PDB file of C-alpha atoms in Angstrom:
ATOM      1  CA  MET F   4      33.696   1.187  -1.284  1.00 48.00           C
ATOM      2  CA  THR F   5      32.180  -2.192  -0.444  1.00 48.00           C
ATOM      3  CA  ALA F   6      28.476  -2.763  -0.553  1.00 48.00           C
ATOM      4  CA  MET F   7      26.899  -3.921   2.659  1.00 47.00           C
ATOM      5  CA  ALA F   8      24.450  -6.804   2.425  1.00 46.00           C
ATOM      6  CA  ALA F   9      21.059  -5.932   3.792  1.00 46.00           C
ATOM      7  CA  ALA F  10      20.233  -7.720   7.012  1.00 43.00           C
ATOM      8  CA  PRO F  11      17.293 -10.096   6.615  1.00 42.00           C
ATOM      9  CA  HIS F  12      14.082  -8.827   8.091  1.00 39.00           C
ATOM     10  CA  VAL F  13      13.025 -11.113  10.921  1.00 37.00           C
ATOM     11  CA  HIS F  14       9.468 -10.844  12.160  1.00 35.00           C
ATOM     12  CA  PRO F  15       9.473 -10.464  15.977  1.00 40.00           C
ATOM     13  CA  LEU F  16       7.425 -13.631  16.339  1.00 37.00           C
ATOM     14  CA  SER F  17       9.318 -15.753  13.836  1.00 38.00           C
ATOM     15  CA  SER F  18      11.240 -18.854  14.822  1.00 40.00           C
ATOM     16  CA  ALA F  19      14.474 -16.855  14.533  1.00 45.00           C
ATOM     17  CA  SER F  20      13.497 -14.706  17.512  1.00 44.00           C
ATOM     18  CA  SER F  21      13.833 -15.615  21.112  1.00 45.00           C
ATOM     19  CA  PRO F  22      11.803 -18.765  21.868  1.00 50.00           C
ATOM     20  CA  ALA F  23      10.652 -17.298  25.197  1.00 54.00           C
ATOM     21  CA  VAL F  24       9.081 -14.233  23.575  1.00 51.00           C
ATOM     22  CA  TYR F  25       6.366 -15.947  21.551  1.00 49.00           C
ATOM     23  CA  PRO F  26       4.714 -17.916  24.431  1.00 56.00           C
ATOM     24  CA  THR F  27       4.788 -14.796  26.621  1.00 52.00           C
ATOM     25  CA  LEU F  28       3.059 -12.715  23.950  1.00 50.00           C
ATOM     26  CA  MET F  29       0.542 -15.441  23.267  1.00 52.00           C
ATOM     27  CA  HIS F  30      -0.272 -15.735  26.980  1.00 53.00           C
ATOM     28  CA  ALA F  31      -0.694 -11.982  27.266  1.00 55.00           C
ATOM     29  CA  ALA F  32      -3.058 -11.928  24.274  1.00 58.00           C
ATOM     30  CA  ALA F  33      -5.031 -14.918  25.567  1.00 61.00           C
ATOM     31  CA  THR F  34      -5.511 -13.419  29.004  1.00 66.00           C
ATOM     32  CA  ALA F  35      -6.245  -9.812  27.972  1.00 74.00           C
ATOM     33  CA  PRO F  36      -9.859  -8.798  28.665  1.00 85.00           C
ATOM     34  CA  THR F  37     -11.831  -8.560  25.458  1.00 93.00           C
ATOM     35  CA  ILE F  38     -14.642  -6.252  24.472  1.00 96.00           C
ATOM     36  CA  LYS F  39     -17.518  -7.369  22.241  1.00 97.00           C
ATOM     37  CA  LEU F  40     -18.972  -4.816  19.817  1.00 98.00           C
ATOM     38  CA  ASN F  41     -22.145  -5.329  17.816  1.00 98.00           C
ATOM     39  CA  VAL F  42     -21.696  -2.990  14.880  1.00 98.00           C
ATOM     40  CA  GLY F  43     -24.808  -2.877  12.708  1.00 97.00           C
ATOM     41  CA  GLY F  44     -25.473  -6.548  13.452  1.00 97.00           C
ATOM     42  CA  THR F  45     -21.885  -7.734  12.880  1.00 98.00           C
ATOM     43  CA  TYR F  46     -19.866  -8.737  15.914  1.00 98.00           C
ATOM     44  CA  PHE F  47     -16.297  -7.605  16.501  1.00 98.00           C
ATOM     45  CA  GLU F  48     -14.171  -8.654  19.449  1.00 97.00           C
ATOM     46  CA  THR F  49     -10.957  -6.985  20.458  1.00 97.00           C
ATOM     47  CA  THR F  50      -8.951  -6.037  23.518  1.00 96.00           C
ATOM     48  CA  LYS F  51      -9.649  -3.032  25.666  1.00 95.00           C
ATOM     49  CA  ALA F  52      -6.129  -1.816  25.026  1.00 94.00           C
ATOM     50  CA  THR F  53      -6.749  -1.764  21.266  1.00 94.00           C
ATOM     51  CA  LEU F  54      -9.863   0.390  21.663  1.00 96.00           C
ATOM     52  CA  LEU F  55      -8.200   2.814  24.110  1.00 94.00           C
ATOM     53  CA  GLN F  56      -5.020   3.617  22.184  1.00 90.00           C
ATOM     54  CA  HIS F  57      -6.238   7.001  20.947  1.00 91.00           C
ATOM     55  CA  GLU F  58      -6.903   9.491  23.704  1.00 89.00           C
ATOM     56  CA  LEU F  59     -10.276  11.231  23.713  1.00 91.00           C
ATOM     57  CA  SER F  60     -11.771   8.764  21.244  1.00 95.00           C
ATOM     58  CA  PHE F  61     -15.405   7.639  21.438  1.00 97.00           C
ATOM     59  CA  PHE F  62     -14.213   4.322  22.975  1.00 97.00           C
ATOM     60  CA  HIS F  63     -12.999   6.073  26.128  1.00 95.00           C
ATOM     61  CA  ASP F  64     -16.559   7.248  26.816  1.00 95.00           C
ATOM     62  CA  LEU F  65     -18.130   4.007  25.681  1.00 96.00           C
ATOM     63  CA  LEU F  66     -16.103   1.837  28.062  1.00 95.00           C
ATOM     64  CA  LEU F  67     -17.160   3.956  31.041  1.00 94.00           C
ATOM     65  CA  THR F  68     -20.622   2.454  30.574  1.00 94.00           C
ATOM     66  CA  THR F  69     -21.857  -1.079  31.034  1.00 92.00           C
ATOM     67  CA  PRO F  70     -23.164  -2.959  27.983  1.00 91.00           C
ATOM     68  CA  THR F  71     -26.998  -3.121  28.112  1.00 86.00           C
ATOM     69  CA  ARG F  72     -27.397  -6.033  25.706  1.00 91.00           C
ATOM     70  CA  GLN F  73     -27.871  -9.553  27.076  1.00 93.00           C
ATOM     71  CA  ASP F  74     -24.930 -10.879  25.062  1.00 94.00           C
ATOM     72  CA  GLY F  75     -22.597  -8.381  26.779  1.00 94.00           C
ATOM     73  CA  ALA F  76     -21.835  -6.492  23.543  1.00 97.00           C
ATOM     74  CA  TYR F  77     -21.850  -2.776  23.081  1.00 97.00           C
ATOM     75  CA  PHE F  78     -24.141  -1.803  20.191  1.00 97.00           C
ATOM     76  CA  LEU F  79     -22.921   0.748  17.605  1.00 97.00           C
ATOM     77  CA  ASP F  80     -25.277   1.795  14.832  1.00 97.00           C
ATOM     78  CA  LEU F  81     -22.524   2.052  12.249  1.00 98.00           C
ATOM     79  CA  ASP F  82     -21.703   0.389   8.912  1.00 97.00           C
ATOM     80  CA  PRO F  83     -19.834  -2.896   9.652  1.00 98.00           C
ATOM     81  CA  LYS F  84     -17.831  -2.652   6.415  1.00 96.00           C
ATOM     82  CA  ALA F  85     -16.494   0.800   7.349  1.00 96.00           C
ATOM     83  CA  PHE F  86     -15.853  -0.395  10.905  1.00 97.00           C
ATOM     84  CA  THR F  87     -13.657  -3.201   9.593  1.00 96.00           C
ATOM     85  CA  HIS F  88     -11.281  -0.474   8.342  1.00 95.00           C
ATOM     86  CA  VAL F  89     -11.480   1.240  11.751  1.00 95.00           C
ATOM     87  CA  MET F  90     -10.430  -1.976  13.453  1.00 96.00           C
ATOM     88  CA  ASP F  91      -7.588  -2.452  11.005  1.00 94.00           C
ATOM     89  CA  PHE F  92      -6.430   1.107  11.781  1.00 92.00           C
ATOM     90  CA  LEU F  93      -6.598   0.464  15.509  1.00 94.00           C
ATOM     91  CA  ARG F  94      -4.751  -2.823  15.209  1.00 93.00           C
ATOM     92  CA  TYR F  95      -2.080  -1.965  12.628  1.00 90.00           C
ATOM     93  CA  GLY F  96      -1.770   1.815  12.856  1.00 87.00           C
ATOM     94  CA  GLU F  97      -2.652   2.525   9.192  1.00 86.00           C
ATOM     95  CA  LEU F  98      -5.894   3.350   7.481  1.00 86.00           C
ATOM     96  CA  CYS F  99      -6.077   1.618   4.118  1.00 86.00           C
ATOM     97  CA  VAL F 100      -8.599   2.969   1.634  1.00 86.00           C
ATOM     98  CA  GLU F 101      -7.480   0.916  -1.350  1.00 86.00           C
ATOM     99  CA  GLY F 102     -10.413  -0.478  -3.238  1.00 90.00           C
ATOM    100  CA  LEU F 103     -12.954   1.895  -1.667  1.00 91.00           C
ATOM    101  CA  ASN F 104     -15.048   4.096  -3.945  1.00 93.00           C
ATOM    102  CA  SER F 105     -15.716   7.729  -3.058  1.00 91.00           C
ATOM    103  CA  TRP F 106     -18.969   6.936  -1.213  1.00 94.00           C
ATOM    104  CA  GLU F 107     -17.262   4.282   0.896  1.00 94.00           C
ATOM    105  CA  ARG F 108     -14.440   6.681   1.702  1.00 91.00           C
ATOM    106  CA  ARG F 109     -16.971   9.307   2.810  1.00 92.00           C
ATOM    107  CA  LYS F 110     -18.749   6.737   5.021  1.00 94.00           C
ATOM    108  CA  LEU F 111     -15.401   5.767   6.498  1.00 93.00           C
ATOM    109  CA  ALA F 112     -14.525   9.405   7.165  1.00 91.00           C
ATOM    110  CA  LYS F 113     -17.889   9.978   8.870  1.00 93.00           C
ATOM    111  CA  THR F 114     -17.392   6.827  10.958  1.00 95.00           C
ATOM    112  CA  MET F 115     -13.883   7.961  11.983  1.00 93.00           C
ATOM    113  CA  GLY F 116     -15.269  11.372  12.877  1.00 92.00           C
ATOM    114  CA  PHE F 117     -18.101   9.864  14.953  1.00 95.00           C
ATOM    115  CA  LEU F 118     -15.557   7.762  16.811  1.00 96.00           C
ATOM    116  CA  LYS F 119     -13.491  10.891  17.451  1.00 94.00           C
ATOM    117  CA  LEU F 120     -10.533   9.628  15.497  1.00 90.00           C
ATOM    118  CA  HIS F 121     -10.272  13.105  13.964  1.00 72.00           C
ATOM    119  CA  THR F 122      -6.728  13.205  12.698  1.00 59.00           C
ATOM    120  CA  ILE F 123      -7.491  10.470  10.246  1.00 54.00           C
ATOM    121  CA  ALA F 124     -11.014  11.667   9.429  1.00 47.00           C
ATOM    122  CA  GLN F 125      -9.723  15.069   8.331  1.00 51.00           C
ATOM    123  CA  HIS F 126      -7.449  13.433   5.692  1.00 52.00           C
ATOM    124  CA  ALA F 127     -10.342  11.430   4.269  1.00 50.00           C
ATOM    125  CA  TRP F 128     -12.434  14.610   3.858  1.00 47.00           C
ATOM    126  CA  ASN F 129      -9.619  16.594   2.217  1.00 52.00           C
ATOM    127  CA  PRO F 130     -10.203  16.637  -1.592  1.00 50.00           C
ATOM    128  CA  PHE F 131      -6.455  17.159  -2.110  1.00 52.00           C
ATOM    129  CA  ALA F 132      -5.636  14.061  -0.092  1.00 56.00           C
ATOM    130  CA  GLU F 133      -6.492  11.762  -3.044  1.00 52.00           C
ATOM    131  CA  SER F 134      -3.072  12.217  -4.655  1.00 54.00           C
ATOM    132  CA  ALA F 135      -1.352  12.004  -1.286  1.00 54.00           C
ATOM    133  CA  LEU F 136      -3.202   8.772  -0.567  1.00 51.00           C
ATOM    134  CA  ALA F 137      -2.188   7.342  -3.926  1.00 52.00           C
ATOM    135  CA  ALA F 138       1.441   8.305  -3.312  1.00 53.00           C
ATOM    136  CA  ALA F 139       1.319   6.633   0.108  1.00 51.00           C
ATOM    137  CA  GLY F 140      -0.055   3.371  -1.293  1.00 52.00           C
ATOM    138  CA  ASN F 141      -3.658   4.232  -0.348  1.00 50.00           C
ATOM    139  CA  SER F 142      -2.962   4.147   3.381  1.00 52.00           C
ATOM    140  CA  LEU F 143      -2.407   6.738   6.029  1.00 51.00           C
ATOM    141  CA  PRO F 144      -0.170   6.029   9.027  1.00 52.00           C
ATOM    142  CA  ALA F 145      -1.412   6.791  12.507  1.00 51.00           C
ATOM    143  CA  GLU F 146      -0.414  10.226  13.695  1.00 49.00           C
TER     144      GLU F 146
END
């Protein structure tokens, strides 16, 4: 039996991919409408599509309203450090809790619950999830 060489992993936006793909994706990202969020005094900016990926989340209700702040941002009275993990989850599809102590994990779970991202929040509250998180490299994939 002959061993098959593993095919090299090529990132979709690397130079080995189609040259027409990268400019098209860059144009789409540059022209997508963005949403500004003021989270506890820290500003985040992302696309509407990123915020609306999870049905029935808080963001669906939020974006039905018009921002009332002069800078055009929606204000959320949440912890910006915890919200950074929320944005990573929305962008990359995984919730990484590596390096967070138990208090920070609880704050993140409460933040996820408030934002109606319940499937992830329930894992963070589960006391038996600690070993599962460690086995998964301290991250949970989107469900």
